[in-house]
Coordinates of C-alpha atoms (C1' of nucleotides) in Angstrom, one line a residue:
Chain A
X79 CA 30.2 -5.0 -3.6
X80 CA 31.0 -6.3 -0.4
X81 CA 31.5 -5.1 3.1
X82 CA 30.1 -1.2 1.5
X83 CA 26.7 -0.3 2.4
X84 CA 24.5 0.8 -0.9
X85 CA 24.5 3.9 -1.5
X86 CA 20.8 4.4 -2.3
X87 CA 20.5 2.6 1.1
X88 CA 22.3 4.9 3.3
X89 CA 24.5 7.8 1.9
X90 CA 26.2 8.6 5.6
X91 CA 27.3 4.5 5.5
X92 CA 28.3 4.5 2.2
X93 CA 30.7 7.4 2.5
X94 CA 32.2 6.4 5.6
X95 CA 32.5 2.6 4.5
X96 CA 34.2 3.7 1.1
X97 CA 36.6 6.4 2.7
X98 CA 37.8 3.5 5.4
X99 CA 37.5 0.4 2.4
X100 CA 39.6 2.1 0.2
X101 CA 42.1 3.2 2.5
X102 CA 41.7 7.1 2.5
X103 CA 41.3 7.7 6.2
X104 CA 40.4 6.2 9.6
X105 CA 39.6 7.5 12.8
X106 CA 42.6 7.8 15.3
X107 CA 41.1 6.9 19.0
X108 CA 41.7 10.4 19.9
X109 CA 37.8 12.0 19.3
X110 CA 37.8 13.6 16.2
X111 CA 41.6 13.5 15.0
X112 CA 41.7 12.0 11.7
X113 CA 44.4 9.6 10.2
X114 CA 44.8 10.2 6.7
X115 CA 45.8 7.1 4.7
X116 CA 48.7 7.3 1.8
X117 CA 46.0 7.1 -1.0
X118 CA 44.1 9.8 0.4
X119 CA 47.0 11.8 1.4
X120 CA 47.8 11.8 -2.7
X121 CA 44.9 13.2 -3.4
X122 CA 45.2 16.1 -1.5
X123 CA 49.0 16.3 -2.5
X124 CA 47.8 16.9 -5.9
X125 CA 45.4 19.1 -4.8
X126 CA 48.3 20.8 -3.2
X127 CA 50.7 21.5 -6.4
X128 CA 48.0 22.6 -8.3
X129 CA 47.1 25.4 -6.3
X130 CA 50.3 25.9 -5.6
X131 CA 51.6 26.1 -8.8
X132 CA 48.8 28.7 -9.4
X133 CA 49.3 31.1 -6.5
X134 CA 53.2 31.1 -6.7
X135 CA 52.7 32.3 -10.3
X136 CA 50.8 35.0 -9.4
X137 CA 53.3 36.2 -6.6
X138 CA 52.5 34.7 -3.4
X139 CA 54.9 33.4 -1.1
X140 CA 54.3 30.5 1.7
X141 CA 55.3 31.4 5.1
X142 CA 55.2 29.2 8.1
X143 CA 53.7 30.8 11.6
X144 CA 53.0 29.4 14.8
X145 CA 50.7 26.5 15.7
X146 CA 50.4 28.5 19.0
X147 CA 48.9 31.9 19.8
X148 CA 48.4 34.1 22.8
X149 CA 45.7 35.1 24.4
X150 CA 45.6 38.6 23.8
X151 CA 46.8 38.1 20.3
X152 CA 43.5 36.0 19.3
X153 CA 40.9 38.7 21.6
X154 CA 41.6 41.5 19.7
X155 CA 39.0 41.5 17.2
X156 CA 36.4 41.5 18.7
X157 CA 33.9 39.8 15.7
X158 CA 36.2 37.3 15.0
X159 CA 37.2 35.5 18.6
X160 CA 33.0 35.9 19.1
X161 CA 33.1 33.7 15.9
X162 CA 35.6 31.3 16.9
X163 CA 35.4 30.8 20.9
X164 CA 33.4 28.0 20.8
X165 CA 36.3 25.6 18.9
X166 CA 39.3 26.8 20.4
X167 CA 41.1 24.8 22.1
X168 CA 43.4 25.8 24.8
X169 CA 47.3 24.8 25.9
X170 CA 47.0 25.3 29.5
X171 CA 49.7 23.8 31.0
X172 CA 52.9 22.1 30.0
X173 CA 56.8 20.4 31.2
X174 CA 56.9 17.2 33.1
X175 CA 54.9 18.6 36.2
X176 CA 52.3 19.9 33.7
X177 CA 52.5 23.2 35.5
X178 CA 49.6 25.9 34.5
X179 CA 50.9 28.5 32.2
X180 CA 50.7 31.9 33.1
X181 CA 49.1 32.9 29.9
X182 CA 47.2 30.5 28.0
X183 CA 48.0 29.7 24.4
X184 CA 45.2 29.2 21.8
X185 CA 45.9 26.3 19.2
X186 CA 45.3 28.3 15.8
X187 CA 41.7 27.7 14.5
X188 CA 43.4 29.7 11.4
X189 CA 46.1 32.2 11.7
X190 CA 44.3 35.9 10.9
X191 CA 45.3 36.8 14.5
X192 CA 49.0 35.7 14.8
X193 CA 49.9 37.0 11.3
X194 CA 48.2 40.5 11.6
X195 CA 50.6 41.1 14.5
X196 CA 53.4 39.3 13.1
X197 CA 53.4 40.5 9.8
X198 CA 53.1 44.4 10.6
X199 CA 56.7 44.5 11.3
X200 CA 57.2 43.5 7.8
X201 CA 55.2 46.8 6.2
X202 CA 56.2 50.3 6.8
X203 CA 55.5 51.5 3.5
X204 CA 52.9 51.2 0.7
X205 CA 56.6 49.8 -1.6
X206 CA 55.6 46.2 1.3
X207 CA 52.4 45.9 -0.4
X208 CA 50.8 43.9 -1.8
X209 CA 52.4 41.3 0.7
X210 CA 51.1 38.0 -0.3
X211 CA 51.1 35.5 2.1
X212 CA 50.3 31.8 2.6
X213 CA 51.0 28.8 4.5
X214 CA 50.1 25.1 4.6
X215 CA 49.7 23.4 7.7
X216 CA 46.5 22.4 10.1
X217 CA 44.5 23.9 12.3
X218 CA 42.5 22.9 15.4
X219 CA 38.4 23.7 15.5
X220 CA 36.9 22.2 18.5
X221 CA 34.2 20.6 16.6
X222 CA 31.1 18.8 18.4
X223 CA 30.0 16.3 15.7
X224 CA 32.7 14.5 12.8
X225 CA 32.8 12.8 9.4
X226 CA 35.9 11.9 8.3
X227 CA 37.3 14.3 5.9
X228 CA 34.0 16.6 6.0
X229 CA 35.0 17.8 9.8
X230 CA 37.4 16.5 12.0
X231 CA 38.7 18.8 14.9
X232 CA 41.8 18.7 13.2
X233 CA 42.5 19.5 9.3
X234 CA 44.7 19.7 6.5
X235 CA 44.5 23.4 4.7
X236 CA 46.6 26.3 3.2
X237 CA 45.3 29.5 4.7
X238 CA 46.5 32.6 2.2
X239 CA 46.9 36.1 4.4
X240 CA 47.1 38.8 2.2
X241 CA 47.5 43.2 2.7
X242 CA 47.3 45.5 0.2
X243 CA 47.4 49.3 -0.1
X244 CA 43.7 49.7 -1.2
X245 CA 40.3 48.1 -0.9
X246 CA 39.7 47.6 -4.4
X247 CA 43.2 45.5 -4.2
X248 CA 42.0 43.3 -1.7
X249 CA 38.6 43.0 -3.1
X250 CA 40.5 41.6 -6.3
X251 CA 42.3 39.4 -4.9
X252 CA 39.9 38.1 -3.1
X253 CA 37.4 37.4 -6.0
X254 CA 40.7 36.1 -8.1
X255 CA 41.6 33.3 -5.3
X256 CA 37.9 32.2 -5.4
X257 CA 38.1 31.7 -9.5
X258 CA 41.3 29.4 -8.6
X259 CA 39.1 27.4 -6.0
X260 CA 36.9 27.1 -8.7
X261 CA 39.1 25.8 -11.4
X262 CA 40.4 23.5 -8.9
X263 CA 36.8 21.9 -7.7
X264 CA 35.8 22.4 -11.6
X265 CA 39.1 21.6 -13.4
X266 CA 40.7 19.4 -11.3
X267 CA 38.4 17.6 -9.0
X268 CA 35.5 17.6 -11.6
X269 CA 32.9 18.9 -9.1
X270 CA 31.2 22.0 -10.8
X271 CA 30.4 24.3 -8.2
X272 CA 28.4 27.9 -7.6
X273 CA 30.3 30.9 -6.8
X274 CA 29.4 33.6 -5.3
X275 CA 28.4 35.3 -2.1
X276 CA 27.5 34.0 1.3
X277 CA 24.4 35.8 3.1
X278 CA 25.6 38.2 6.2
X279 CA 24.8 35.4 8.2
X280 CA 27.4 33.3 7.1
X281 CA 30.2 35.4 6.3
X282 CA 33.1 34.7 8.4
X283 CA 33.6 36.1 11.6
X284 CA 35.7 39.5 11.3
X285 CA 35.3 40.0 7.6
X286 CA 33.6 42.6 5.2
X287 CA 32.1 40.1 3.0
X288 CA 33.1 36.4 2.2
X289 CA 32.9 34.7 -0.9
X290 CA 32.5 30.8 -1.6
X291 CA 32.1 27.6 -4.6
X292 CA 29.6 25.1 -3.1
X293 CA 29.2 21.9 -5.1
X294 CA 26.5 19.5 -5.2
X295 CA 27.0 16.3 -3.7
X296 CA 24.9 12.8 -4.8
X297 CA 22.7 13.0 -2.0
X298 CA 21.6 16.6 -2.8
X299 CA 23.5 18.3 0.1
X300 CA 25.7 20.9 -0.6
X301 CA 29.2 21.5 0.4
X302 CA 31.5 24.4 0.4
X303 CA 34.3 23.8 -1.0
X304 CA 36.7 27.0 -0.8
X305 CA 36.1 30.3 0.8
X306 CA 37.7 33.4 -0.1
X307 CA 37.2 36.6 2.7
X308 CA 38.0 40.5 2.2
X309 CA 38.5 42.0 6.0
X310 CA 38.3 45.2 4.9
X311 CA 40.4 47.3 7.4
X312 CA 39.0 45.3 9.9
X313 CA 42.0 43.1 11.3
X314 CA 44.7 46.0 10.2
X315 CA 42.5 48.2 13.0
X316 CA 42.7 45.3 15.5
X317 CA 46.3 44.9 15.1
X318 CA 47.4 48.0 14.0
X319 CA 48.6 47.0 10.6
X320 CA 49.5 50.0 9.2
X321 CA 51.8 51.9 6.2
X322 CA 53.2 55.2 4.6
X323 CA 51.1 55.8 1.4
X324 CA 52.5 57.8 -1.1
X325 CA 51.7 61.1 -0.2
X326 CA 53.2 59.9 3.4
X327 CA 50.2 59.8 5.4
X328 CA 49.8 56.7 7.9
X329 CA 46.6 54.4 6.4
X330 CA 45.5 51.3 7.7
X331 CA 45.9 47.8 5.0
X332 CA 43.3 46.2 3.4
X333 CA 43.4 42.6 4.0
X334 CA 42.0 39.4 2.6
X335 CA 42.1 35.4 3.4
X336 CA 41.2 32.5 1.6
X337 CA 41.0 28.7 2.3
X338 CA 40.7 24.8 0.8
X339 CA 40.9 22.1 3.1
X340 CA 41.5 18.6 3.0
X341 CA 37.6 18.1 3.0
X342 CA 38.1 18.7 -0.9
X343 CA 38.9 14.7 -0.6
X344 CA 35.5 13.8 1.1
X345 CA 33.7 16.3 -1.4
X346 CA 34.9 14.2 -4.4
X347 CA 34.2 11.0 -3.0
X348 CA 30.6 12.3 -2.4
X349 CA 30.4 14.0 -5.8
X350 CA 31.6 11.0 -8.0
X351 CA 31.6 7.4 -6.1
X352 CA 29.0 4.4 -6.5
X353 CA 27.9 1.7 -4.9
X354 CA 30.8 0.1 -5.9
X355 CA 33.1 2.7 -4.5
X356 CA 35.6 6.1 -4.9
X357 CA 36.0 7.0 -8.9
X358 CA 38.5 9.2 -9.0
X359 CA 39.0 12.4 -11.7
X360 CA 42.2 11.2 -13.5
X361 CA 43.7 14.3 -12.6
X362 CA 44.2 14.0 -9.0
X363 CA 44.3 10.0 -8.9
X364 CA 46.9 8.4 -7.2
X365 CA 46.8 5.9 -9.4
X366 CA 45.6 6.9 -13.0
X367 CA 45.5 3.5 -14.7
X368 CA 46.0 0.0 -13.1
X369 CA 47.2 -2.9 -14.7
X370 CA 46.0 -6.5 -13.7
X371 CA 47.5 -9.4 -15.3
X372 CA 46.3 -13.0 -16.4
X373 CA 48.2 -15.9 -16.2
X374 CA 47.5 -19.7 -15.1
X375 CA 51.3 -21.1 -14.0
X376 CA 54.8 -19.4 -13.9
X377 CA 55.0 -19.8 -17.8
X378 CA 52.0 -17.7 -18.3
X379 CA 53.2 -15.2 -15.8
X380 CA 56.8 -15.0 -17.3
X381 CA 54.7 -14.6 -20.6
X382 CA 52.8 -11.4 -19.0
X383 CA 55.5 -9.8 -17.5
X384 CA 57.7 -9.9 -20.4
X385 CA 54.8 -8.6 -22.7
X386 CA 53.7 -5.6 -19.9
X387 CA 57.6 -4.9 -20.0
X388 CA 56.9 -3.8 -23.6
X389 CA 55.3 -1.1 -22.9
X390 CA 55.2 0.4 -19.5
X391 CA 58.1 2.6 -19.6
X392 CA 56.5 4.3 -22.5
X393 CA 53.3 5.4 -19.5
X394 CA 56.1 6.1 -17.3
X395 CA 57.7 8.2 -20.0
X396 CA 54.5 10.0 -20.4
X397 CA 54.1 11.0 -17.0
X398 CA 51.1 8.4 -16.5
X399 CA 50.8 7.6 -13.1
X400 CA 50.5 3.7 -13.2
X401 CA 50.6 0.7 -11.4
X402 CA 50.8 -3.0 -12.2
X403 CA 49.0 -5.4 -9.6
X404 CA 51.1 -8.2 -9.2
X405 CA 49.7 -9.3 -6.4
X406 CA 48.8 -13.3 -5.7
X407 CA 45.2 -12.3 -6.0
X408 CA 42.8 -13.9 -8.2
X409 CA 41.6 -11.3 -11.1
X410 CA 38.1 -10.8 -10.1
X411 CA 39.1 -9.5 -6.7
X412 CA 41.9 -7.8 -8.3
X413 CA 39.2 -5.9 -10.4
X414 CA 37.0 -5.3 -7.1
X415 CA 39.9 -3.7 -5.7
X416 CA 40.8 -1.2 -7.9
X417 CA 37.3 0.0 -8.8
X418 CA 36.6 0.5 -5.0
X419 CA 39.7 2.6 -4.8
X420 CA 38.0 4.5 -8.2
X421 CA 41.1 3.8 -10.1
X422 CA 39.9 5.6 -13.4
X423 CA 41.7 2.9 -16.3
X424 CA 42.1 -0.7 -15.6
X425 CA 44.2 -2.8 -18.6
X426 CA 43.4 -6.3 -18.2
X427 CA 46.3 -8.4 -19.7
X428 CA 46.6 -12.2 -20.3
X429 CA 48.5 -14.5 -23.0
X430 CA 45.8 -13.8 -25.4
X431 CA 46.1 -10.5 -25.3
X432 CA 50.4 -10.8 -25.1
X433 CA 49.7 -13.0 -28.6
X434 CA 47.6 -10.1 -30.7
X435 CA 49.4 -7.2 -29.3
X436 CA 46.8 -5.6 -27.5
X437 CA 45.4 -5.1 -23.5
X438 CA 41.8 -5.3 -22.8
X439 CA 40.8 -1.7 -21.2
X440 CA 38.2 -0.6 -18.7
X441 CA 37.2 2.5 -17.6
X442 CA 35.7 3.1 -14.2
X443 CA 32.6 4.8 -15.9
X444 CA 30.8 2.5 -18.3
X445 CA 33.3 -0.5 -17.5
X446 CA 32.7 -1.3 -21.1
X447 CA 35.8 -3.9 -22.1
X448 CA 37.6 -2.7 -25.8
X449 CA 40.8 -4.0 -27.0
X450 CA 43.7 -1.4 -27.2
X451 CA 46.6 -1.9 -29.4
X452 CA 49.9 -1.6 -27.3
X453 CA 51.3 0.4 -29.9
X454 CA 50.9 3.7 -29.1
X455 CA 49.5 3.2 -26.1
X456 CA 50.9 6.0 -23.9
X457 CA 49.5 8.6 -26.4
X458 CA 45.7 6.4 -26.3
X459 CA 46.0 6.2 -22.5
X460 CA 46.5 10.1 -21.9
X461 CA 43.8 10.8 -24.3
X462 CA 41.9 8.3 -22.2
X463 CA 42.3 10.1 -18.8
X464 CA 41.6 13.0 -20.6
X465 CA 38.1 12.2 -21.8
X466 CA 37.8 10.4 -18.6
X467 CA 37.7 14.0 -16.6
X468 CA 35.7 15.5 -18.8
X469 CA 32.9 13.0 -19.0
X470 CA 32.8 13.0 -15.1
X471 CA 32.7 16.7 -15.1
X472 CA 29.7 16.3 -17.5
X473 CA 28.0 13.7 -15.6
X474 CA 28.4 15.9 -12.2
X475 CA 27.4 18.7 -14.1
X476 CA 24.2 17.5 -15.2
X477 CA 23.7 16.0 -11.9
X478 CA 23.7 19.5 -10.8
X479 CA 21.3 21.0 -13.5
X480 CA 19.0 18.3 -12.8
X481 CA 18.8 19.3 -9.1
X482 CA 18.8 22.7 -9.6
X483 CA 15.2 24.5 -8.9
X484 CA 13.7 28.0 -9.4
X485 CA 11.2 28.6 -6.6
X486 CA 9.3 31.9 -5.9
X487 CA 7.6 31.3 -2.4
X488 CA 8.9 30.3 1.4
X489 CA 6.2 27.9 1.1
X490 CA 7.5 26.2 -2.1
X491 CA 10.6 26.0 -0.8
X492 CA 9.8 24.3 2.4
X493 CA 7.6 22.0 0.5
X494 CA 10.4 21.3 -1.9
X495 CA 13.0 20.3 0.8
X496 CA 10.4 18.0 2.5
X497 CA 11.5 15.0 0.4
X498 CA 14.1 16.6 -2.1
X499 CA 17.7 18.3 -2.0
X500 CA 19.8 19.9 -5.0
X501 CA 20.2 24.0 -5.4
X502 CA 17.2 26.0 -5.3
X503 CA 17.1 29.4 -7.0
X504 CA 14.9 32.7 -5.9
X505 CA 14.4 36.3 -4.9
X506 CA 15.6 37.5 -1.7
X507 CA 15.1 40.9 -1.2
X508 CA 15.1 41.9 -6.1
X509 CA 14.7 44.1 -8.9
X510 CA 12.5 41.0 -10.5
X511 CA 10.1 39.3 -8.3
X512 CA 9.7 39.7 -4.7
X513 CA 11.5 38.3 -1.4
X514 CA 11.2 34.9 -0.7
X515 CA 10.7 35.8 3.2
X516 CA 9.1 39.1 3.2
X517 CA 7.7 39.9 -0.1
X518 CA 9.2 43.3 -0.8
X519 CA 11.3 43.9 -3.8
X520 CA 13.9 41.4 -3.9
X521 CA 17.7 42.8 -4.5
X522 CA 19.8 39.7 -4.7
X523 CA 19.3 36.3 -6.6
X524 CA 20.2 33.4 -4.3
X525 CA 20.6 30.0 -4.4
X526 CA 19.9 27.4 -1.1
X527 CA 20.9 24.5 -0.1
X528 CA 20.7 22.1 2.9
X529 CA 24.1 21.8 3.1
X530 CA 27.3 19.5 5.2
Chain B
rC1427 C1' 27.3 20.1 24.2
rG1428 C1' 21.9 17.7 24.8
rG1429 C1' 19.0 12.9 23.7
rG1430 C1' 19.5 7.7 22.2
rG1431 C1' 22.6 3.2 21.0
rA1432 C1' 27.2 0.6 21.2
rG1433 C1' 32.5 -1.1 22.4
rU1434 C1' 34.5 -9.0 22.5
rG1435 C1' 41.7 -11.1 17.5
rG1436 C1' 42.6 -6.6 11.6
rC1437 C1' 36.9 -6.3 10.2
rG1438 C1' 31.8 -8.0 11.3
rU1439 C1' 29.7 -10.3 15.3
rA1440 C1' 27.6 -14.6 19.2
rG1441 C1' 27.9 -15.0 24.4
rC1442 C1' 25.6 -10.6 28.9
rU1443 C1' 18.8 -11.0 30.6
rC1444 C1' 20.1 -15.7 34.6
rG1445 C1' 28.3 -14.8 36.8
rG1446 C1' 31.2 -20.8 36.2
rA1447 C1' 36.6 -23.2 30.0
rA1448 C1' 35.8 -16.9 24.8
rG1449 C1' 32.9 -19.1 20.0
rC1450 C1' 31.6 -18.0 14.6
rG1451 C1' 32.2 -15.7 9.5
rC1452 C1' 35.6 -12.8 6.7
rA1453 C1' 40.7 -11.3 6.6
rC1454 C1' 45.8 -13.2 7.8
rC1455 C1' 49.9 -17.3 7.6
rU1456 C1' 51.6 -22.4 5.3
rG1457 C1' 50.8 -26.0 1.5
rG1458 C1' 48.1 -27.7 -2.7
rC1459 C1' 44.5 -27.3 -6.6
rU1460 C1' 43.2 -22.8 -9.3
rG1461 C1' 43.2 -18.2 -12.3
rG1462 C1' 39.7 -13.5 -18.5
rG1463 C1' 34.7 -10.6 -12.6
rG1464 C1' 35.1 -11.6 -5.8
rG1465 C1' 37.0 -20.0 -6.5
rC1466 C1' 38.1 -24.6 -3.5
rC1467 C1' 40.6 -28.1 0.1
rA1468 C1' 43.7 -29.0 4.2
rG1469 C1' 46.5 -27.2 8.2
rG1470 C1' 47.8 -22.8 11.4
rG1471 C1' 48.6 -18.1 14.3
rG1472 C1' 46.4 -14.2 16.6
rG1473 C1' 41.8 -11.7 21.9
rU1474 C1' 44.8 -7.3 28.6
rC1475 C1' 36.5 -9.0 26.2
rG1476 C1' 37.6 -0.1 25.5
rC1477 C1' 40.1 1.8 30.4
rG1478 C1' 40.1 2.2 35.8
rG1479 C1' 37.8 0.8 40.3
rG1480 C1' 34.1 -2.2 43.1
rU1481 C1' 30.9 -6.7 44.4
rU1482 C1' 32.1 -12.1 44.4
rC1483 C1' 35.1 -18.3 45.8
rA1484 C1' 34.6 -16.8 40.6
rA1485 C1' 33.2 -11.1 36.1
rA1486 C1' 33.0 -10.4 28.8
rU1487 C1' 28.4 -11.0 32.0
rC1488 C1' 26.5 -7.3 38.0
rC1489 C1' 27.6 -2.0 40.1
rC1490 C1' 30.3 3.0 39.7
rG1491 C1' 33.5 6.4 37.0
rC1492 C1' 36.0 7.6 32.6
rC1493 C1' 37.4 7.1 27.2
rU1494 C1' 36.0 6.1 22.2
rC1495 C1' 32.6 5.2 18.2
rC1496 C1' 27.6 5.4 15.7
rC1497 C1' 22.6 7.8 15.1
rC1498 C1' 19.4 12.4 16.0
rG1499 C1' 19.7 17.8 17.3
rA1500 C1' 22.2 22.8 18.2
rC1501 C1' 27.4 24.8 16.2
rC1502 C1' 30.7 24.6 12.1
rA1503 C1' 36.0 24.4 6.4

RNA sequence: CGGGGAGUGGCGUAGCUCGGAAGCGCACCUGGCUGGGGGCCAGGGGGUCGCGGGUUCAAAUCCCGCCUCCCCGACCA
C-alpha cells in the first residue's frame, strides 16, 4: 500500500500512519490533545450503545459531574491523590485579567473524588443503595509520552461510580462490570482478552483490589483494555459517605469504579489491521459493507445505479450499515480506499454483473472475489458480517494461543522476552510449583506481559 | 520530565554547511482520454519557510528564547 509503513517493518509507524491514513485521528497542535476524526469517532459511538445498552439494563443511571474539582476535594484520600499528582493538571487562574484563583481547581483525572462528596447527599439510608452511577465524558492525565488513541492527555471514557450497602455487593459488581468489558473487547471488538487480577503493584491508587481484560496486540504487547476497581470502604471513609443500615446503625458504603476508554479504538486497530490497513469487526464498523461501482461512460453509470437501486433499500431495511462510493475515482483506488479504512465487505458492481443479477463480493480477510446473487442479498450480507466477526475473533484468538507461554524460572522469562512478546504463564508465590522470583510455594497463577 | 533528532503549500521532502529570486513528488482544481486492483495528457491554484526576538544592505539559511512533532528512557487508561 502506499504512503503506510509495513507493518513487519515498524509496528509504532504502522499504527500511527494507519490511524492518520484512514482518518481516525490526528494530533491537534496542542501537546498531547487528540482530534478524533468522524470514522473513528463511530467506532467508539458503537462502542458506546453497547455498553450502554448493557449497564442501563442492569440499573445504572448516567449522571453528569463536574469537569472541575477543588483542591481539598481531590486531597482527601490520601492513596489515591499520591497516585494521581503527577498528571493533574491545574486551573489556576481565570477572567480576562487571568487573575490567580484563590483555590486552585483540579481538571478531573477521573471523578472518584468529586462524586464521593457529591453523591453522599443523595444516601441516608441503606433503601439509596445500591446507587449506580455513571457518566460519559473525558478526563485530563498529564501524560509525558503519547500515541494517538493509546494515551493522549486527554480522553474519551465512561467512568461508572457505584455504593452499595455491603462489600460482597460491591465486590459483585465489580467482577460483573469486568465480564461486560469482556464481552465488549471479545463480543464486540473481537479482541479476546485475559481477565483477572492486577498484582498490588498495579492496582489503582485508593482501591482494595482492581480487576482488568488485557488483549494481545500483533506486536506481542499487551494492552488493558477495561479496568474494573472495588474501593472497599476506602473513599466512603475519605468522604464520609455514609448510611442507616437496617438495624439503624451509621456504616460506611462500599464502593466500586470501572472504566473503557477511547483507546479501545487504538486496541483494535493494533489487534486486527495489515499492512494494508484498519480491518474492522463488522460490529462496530462504521461502514459494514461498501459498494464500488463499474462503469465506462454515463450509460454504463445510469446502468449501475439503476441496478444498485434494486437492492440497497433491502441493506438499509436490514439495518446494514452501507455505503456506495460514487466517487469519480478509478476502481483500483476505490478498492485501496476502503480496505485501508478496514471496511469488512466490499461488492464490486459493473454492467456484467447488472446483466446476470449478481455483485462480485470481497471480504477484507481472504479478499477472495465470489459472485452473490442480488436476490436475497440483505439476508446473505448479514450472514456475511456475521461470519466475518467470528473468523476474526478466531484468527485473534489463535494469535493469542500461539503467543501464549508457560515458563517456570525468572531466568526463562527474561530470556523469553529478549527477542519475543505474547502472554507468559507461571507461579508467583503457588500451591503447584514455586515463585517465579523467590522460589517459595507459589499462591497465585499469573500471566506477564510487556505491555502499552 | 531526562537524552537524541526534526519542523519549508494538505502530505512527503530539496535548499541551510558557505546568507543573495522558495524548488520537486504526491494530493487538489479545470478540461480531455480512461475505468473489473492504485492509469495518462494538457493547463492551473495554493507557502507568514513552527512562533517571537536579534545580527545583517539582505535571513528558510547565522544567534537567542519559546512551541510542536518523532525516537529512546522513567510514569501511565
Amino acid at each position: 500500500m502506499k504512503d503506510v509503513t509495513k507493518m513487519s517493518d515498524d509496528f509504532d509507524r504502522w499504527y500511527t500512519d494507519v490511524v492518520r491514513k484512514a482518518e481516525l485521528a490526528d494530533w491537534s497542535g496542542v501537546r498531547g490533545m487528540m482530534v478524533v476524526r468522524p470514522y473513528g469517532w463511530a467506532m467508539w459511538e458503537a462502542i458506546t450503545r453497547a455498553f450502554d445498552d448493557m449497564i442501563k439494563e442492569s440499573g445504572h443511571e448516567n449522571w453528569a459531574f463536574p469537569l472541575l474539582i477543588p483542591r481539598e476535594y481531590l486531597m482527601k484520600e490520601a492513596e489515591h491523590i499520591e497516585g494521581f499528582a503527577p498528571e493533574v493538571a491545574w486551573v489556576t487562574r481565570a477572567g480576562g485579567n487571568m487573575e490567580e484563583l484563590e483555590e486552585p481547581l483540579a481538571v478531573r483525572p477521573t471523578s472518584e473524588t468529586i462524586i464521593g462528596p457529591l453523591i453522599k447527599r443523595y444516601i441516608q439510608s441503606h433503601r439509596d443503595l445500591p446507587k449506580l452511577t455513571n457518566q460519559w465524558n473525558s478526563v485530563v492525565r498529564w501524560e509525558m509520552r503519547s500515541r494517538l488513541f493509546l494515551r493522549s492527555r486527554e480522553f474519551w471514557w465512561q467512568e461508572g461510580h457505584t455504593f452499595h450497602a455491603s462489600a460482597q455487593e460491591a465486590i459483585d459488581e465489580a467482577a460483573m462490570i469486568l465480564d461486560y468489558y469482556r464481552s465488549i473487547a471479545e463480543d464486540w471488538l473481537a479482541v479476546p482478552v485475559l481477565a483477572g487480577r492486577k498484582s498490588p503493584a498495579e492496582t489503582f491508587p485508593g482501591a482494595v483490589h482492581t480487576l482488568t481484560v488485557e488483549g494481545l496486540m500483533r506486536d506481542g504487547l499487551a494492552l488493558q483494555m477495561g479496568t474494573s476497581h472495588y474501593f472497599g470502604q476506602n473513599f466512603a471513609r475519605a468522604y464520609d459517605i455514609s448510611f442507616s443500615n437496617k438495624e439503624n446503625d451509621r456504616e460506611l458504603v462500599y464502593s466500586t469504579s470501572w472504566g473503557i476508554s477511547t483507546r479501545l479504538v487504538g486496541a483494535l486497530v493494533m489487534a486486527h489491521g495489515d499492512d494494508s490497513g484498519l480491518i474492522v469487526p463488522p460490529r462496530v464498523a462504521p461502514v459494514q459493507v461498501v459498494v464500488v461501482p463499474i462503469f465506462r461512460d454515463d450509460q454504463g453509470r445510469e446502468k449501475v445505479e439503476r441496478f444498485v437501486k434494486e437492492w440497497t433499500p433491502q441493506l438499509k431495511a436490514a439495518g446494514i450499515r452501507h455505503r456506495v462510493d460514487w466517487r469519480d475515482e478509478r476502481p483500483g483506488d476505490k478498492y485501496a480506499h476502503w480496505e485501508l479504512k478496514g471496511v469488512p465487505i466490499r461488492l464490486n458492481v459493473g454492467g456484467r454483473d447488472a446483466d446476470a443479477g449478481q455483485v462480485e463480493m470481497v471480504d477484507r480477510l481472504t479478499r477472495q472475489k465470489v459472485g452473490v446473487p442480488v436476490e436475497g442479498i440483505a439476508r446473505r450480507l448479514a450472514q456475511e458480517l456475521d461470519d466475518f466477526q467470528k473468523k476474526l475473533y478466531e484468527r485473534a484468538a489463535k494469535f493469542q494461543q500461539d503467543n501464549s507461554y508457560e515458563l517456570g524460572t525468572l531466568d526463562e522469562v527474561i530470556a523469553h522476552y529478549r527477542d519475543k512478546g505474547g502472554f507468559v504463564w507461571t507461579q508467583w508465590c503457588g500451591e503447584s510449583g514455586n515463585c517465579l522470583v523467590c522460589n517459595r510455594p507459589a499462591k497465585y497463577r499469573v500471566a506477564l506481559a510487556k505491555a502499552y
